[in-house]
GROMACS .gro file of C-alpha atoms in nm:
model
  172
    1MET     CA    1   0.005   0.002   0.026
    2SER     CA    2   0.096   0.337  -0.083
    3LEU     CA    3   0.172   0.646   0.193
    4ILE     CA    4  -0.089   0.910   0.172
    5SER     CA    5  -0.113   1.259   0.210
    6THR     CA    6  -0.309   1.491   0.353
    7PHE     CA    7  -0.372   1.865   0.421
    8TRP     CA    8  -0.570   1.989   0.701
    9THR     CA    9  -0.622   2.322   0.887
   10ILE     CA   10  -0.646   2.383   1.243
   11ASN     CA   11  -0.786   2.629   1.447
   12THR     CA   12  -0.405   2.710   1.649
   13LEU     CA   13  -0.610   2.776   1.974
   14GLU     CA   14  -0.721   2.455   1.940
   15ILE     CA   15  -0.368   2.220   1.826
   16ASN     CA   16  -0.302   2.121   2.209
   17THR     CA   17  -0.625   1.960   2.248
   18LEU     CA   18  -0.618   1.764   1.914
   19LEU     CA   19  -0.240   1.675   2.076
   20VAL     CA   20  -0.380   1.526   2.428
   21GLU     CA   21  -0.715   1.413   2.224
   22SER     CA   22  -0.421   1.239   1.972
   23LYS     CA   23  -0.238   1.077   2.252
   24PRO     CA   24  -0.248   0.665   2.208
   25VAL     CA   25  -0.431   0.490   2.503
   26GLU     CA   26  -0.408   0.125   2.593
   27HIS     CA   27  -0.730   0.000   2.674
   28LYS     CA   28  -0.811  -0.393   2.822
   29ILE     CA   29  -1.045  -0.552   2.610
   30GLY     CA   30  -1.258  -0.932   2.722
   31LYS     CA   31  -1.366  -0.963   2.980
   32LYS     CA   32  -1.117  -0.958   3.344
   33PRO     CA   33  -0.928  -1.305   3.432
   34LEU     CA   34  -1.078  -1.524   3.683
   35LEU     CA   35  -0.694  -1.613   3.795
   36PRO     CA   36  -0.487  -1.318   3.963
   37PHE     CA   37  -0.113  -1.411   3.776
   38ILE     CA   38  -0.344  -1.400   3.428
   39LYS     CA   39  -0.321  -1.030   3.280
   40GLN     CA   40  -0.649  -0.927   3.143
   41LYS     CA   41  -0.563  -0.892   2.756
   42THR     CA   42  -0.529  -0.510   2.625
   43GLU     CA   43  -0.510  -0.318   2.333
   44MET     CA   44  -0.334  -0.012   2.149
   45VAL     CA   45  -0.585   0.259   2.037
   46PHE     CA   46  -0.457   0.556   1.827
   47PRO     CA   47  -0.738   0.797   1.837
   48TRP     CA   48  -0.536   1.062   1.643
   49PHE     CA   49  -0.725   1.058   1.286
   50ASP     CA   50  -1.081   1.136   1.478
   51ALA     CA   51  -0.898   1.354   1.643
   52LEU     CA   52  -0.781   1.547   1.357
   53ASN     CA   53  -1.081   1.500   1.242
   54LYS     CA   54  -1.268   1.697   1.489
   55TYR     CA   55  -1.080   1.973   1.493
   56ALA     CA   56  -0.923   2.037   1.193
   57GLN     CA   57  -1.064   2.086   0.868
   58GLU     CA   58  -0.904   1.853   0.547
   59GLU     CA   59  -0.790   2.089   0.255
   60SER     CA   60  -0.788   2.004  -0.057
   61THR     CA   61  -0.768   1.610  -0.169
   62TYR     CA   62  -0.416   1.576  -0.278
   63GLN     CA   63  -0.454   1.254  -0.594
   64HIS     CA   64  -0.049   1.124  -0.606
   65SER     CA   65   0.103   0.902  -0.282
   66GLY     CA   66   0.273   1.009  -0.068
   67MET     CA   67   0.607   0.920  -0.176
   68VAL     CA   68   0.595   1.118  -0.493
   69MET     CA   69   0.558   1.460  -0.174
   70ILE     CA   70   0.833   1.278   0.026
   71ASP     CA   71   0.998   1.327  -0.319
   72PHE     CA   72   0.873   1.661  -0.306
   73ASP     CA   73   1.061   1.759  -0.009
   74SER     CA   74   1.368   1.540  -0.124
   75MET     CA   75   1.405   1.788  -0.394
   76LEU     CA   76   1.373   2.093  -0.166
   77SER     CA   77   1.591   2.021   0.074
   78GLU     CA   78   1.920   1.967  -0.146
   79LYS     CA   79   1.877   2.263  -0.283
   80ALA     CA   80   1.643   2.478  -0.012
   81GLU     CA   81   1.484   2.359   0.283
   82SER     CA   82   1.288   2.013   0.404
   83ILE     CA   83   0.886   2.101   0.507
   84PHE     CA   84   0.930   1.945   0.784
   85ASN     CA   85   1.224   2.162   0.935
   86LEU     CA   86   0.980   2.423   0.896
   87SER     CA   87   0.783   2.259   1.131
   88LEU     CA   88   0.670   2.356   1.440
   89PRO     CA   89   0.818   2.121   1.750
   90GLU     CA   90   0.423   2.009   1.794
   91ALA     CA   91   0.462   1.855   1.437
   92ARG     CA   92   0.729   1.578   1.591
   93LEU     CA   93   0.469   1.494   1.921
   94LEU     CA   94   0.128   1.419   1.673
   95SER     CA   95   0.414   1.194   1.419
   96GLU     CA   96   0.463   0.962   1.709
   97TYR     CA   97   0.120   0.916   1.765
   98CYS     CA   98   0.023   0.864   1.429
   99GLY     CA   99   0.334   0.634   1.323
  100GLY     CA  100   0.401   0.904   1.022
  101SER     CA  101   0.549   1.175   0.878
  102THR     CA  102   0.407   1.482   0.998
  103ALA     CA  103   0.473   1.866   0.930
  104ILE     CA  104   0.254   2.157   1.141
  105ILE     CA  105   0.332   2.481   0.993
  106ASP     CA  106   0.184   2.820   1.133
  107HIS     CA  107   0.191   3.156   0.926
  108ARG     CA  108   0.549   3.302   0.941
  109HIS     CA  109   0.659   2.930   0.864
  110GLU     CA  110   0.422   2.882   0.612
  111LYS     CA  111   0.542   3.226   0.373
  112ILE     CA  112   0.891   3.062   0.428
  113LEU     CA  113   0.806   2.719   0.255
  114ALA     CA  114   0.592   2.942  -0.026
  115GLU     CA  115   0.850   3.127  -0.136
  116THR     CA  116   1.118   2.893  -0.082
  117ILE     CA  117   0.937   2.643  -0.315
  118GLU     CA  118   0.880   3.003  -0.533
  119ASN     CA  119   1.238   3.074  -0.535
  120VAL     CA  120   1.381   2.687  -0.634
  121SER     CA  121   1.153   2.630  -0.921
  122LEU     CA  122   1.154   2.335  -1.011
  123SER     CA  123   1.159   2.181  -1.347
  124GLU     CA  124   1.063   1.879  -1.528
  125SER     CA  125   1.455   1.768  -1.575
  126ASP     CA  126   1.530   1.876  -1.232
  127VAL     CA  127   1.340   1.540  -1.152
  128THR     CA  128   1.504   1.359  -1.400
  129LYS     CA  129   1.834   1.467  -1.282
  130PHE     CA  130   1.754   1.441  -0.942
  131TYR     CA  131   1.631   1.074  -0.948
  132ASP     CA  132   1.934   1.012  -1.208
  133ALA     CA  133   2.186   1.103  -0.926
  134ASP     CA  134   2.026   0.923  -0.678
  135LYS     CA  135   2.071   0.597  -0.955
  136LYS     CA  136   1.657   0.501  -0.890
  137LEU     CA  137   1.553   0.290  -1.135
  138ASN     CA  138   1.290   0.346  -1.364
  139ASN     CA  139   1.032   0.200  -1.197
  140CYS     CA  140   1.066   0.430  -0.894
  141ARG     CA  141   1.035   0.750  -1.048
  142PHE     CA  142   0.738   0.908  -1.056
  143ASP     CA  143   0.618   1.150  -1.318
  144PRO     CA  144   0.828   1.480  -1.303
  145LYS     CA  145   0.522   1.656  -1.379
  146ASP     CA  146   0.353   1.515  -1.040
  147ILE     CA  147   0.629   1.581  -0.845
  148LEU     CA  148   0.634   1.961  -0.962
  149TYR     CA  149   0.185   1.916  -0.880
  150ALA     CA  150   0.335   1.867  -0.507
  151GLY     CA  151   0.494   2.233  -0.487
  152GLU     CA  152   0.170   2.309  -0.652
  153HIS     CA  153  -0.016   2.183  -0.400
  154LEU     CA  154   0.188   2.250  -0.117
  155ILE     CA  155   0.174   2.634  -0.255
  156LEU     CA  156  -0.219   2.575  -0.149
  157TRP     CA  157  -0.219   2.445   0.120
  158CYS     CA  158   0.022   2.693   0.258
  159SER     CA  159  -0.247   2.972   0.131
  160LYS     CA  160  -0.464   2.838   0.324
  161VAL     CA  161  -0.267   2.869   0.666
  162THR     CA  162  -0.275   3.235   0.863
  163PRO     CA  163  -0.294   3.382   1.141
  164GLU     CA  164  -0.559   3.167   1.322
  165LYS     CA  165  -0.510   2.853   1.135
  166LEU     CA  166  -0.181   2.658   1.133
  167GLY     CA  167  -0.165   2.442   0.864
  168ILE     CA  168  -0.119   2.002   0.939
  169LEU     CA  169   0.028   1.791   0.714
  170VAL     CA  170   0.039   1.399   0.703
  171ILE     CA  171   0.214   1.122   0.508
  172GLY     CA  172   0.171   0.812   0.590
   0.00000   0.00000   0.00000
């Protein structure tokens, strides 16, 4: 199965609530054993997606594999700075909770990210050179147009981030 990239916005004041409600919890399942030396079975519940749906708004749908976004970020980080380096520290906690990669961008950092993407101005030949330098096999390469679209989609997402709203990117 391929990784999925989802783009969200959330009210700045609700990020802490999202993080608290996203924390994995252990639940006891089944009946309590009759014998005292047998432990009751437990399972871990990962409520991060439900919390994200509750507190955040999913923005425009990204139609490509999350791996396209990862490749775009790798190209971006070679020429400027990774999306994840511009992310707020809270993203590390959300990444831990969801088992994927997350970036949380505030208004100041969205401007930097959008300007960085525009200034780097990647072309299809840059994508091909990136794959050639990385010695990726042809069946492990994405269409250069899809890679460039990842940058366009990131700029679109950045435009939704305001002083009152944070942007959340989840790849997983």
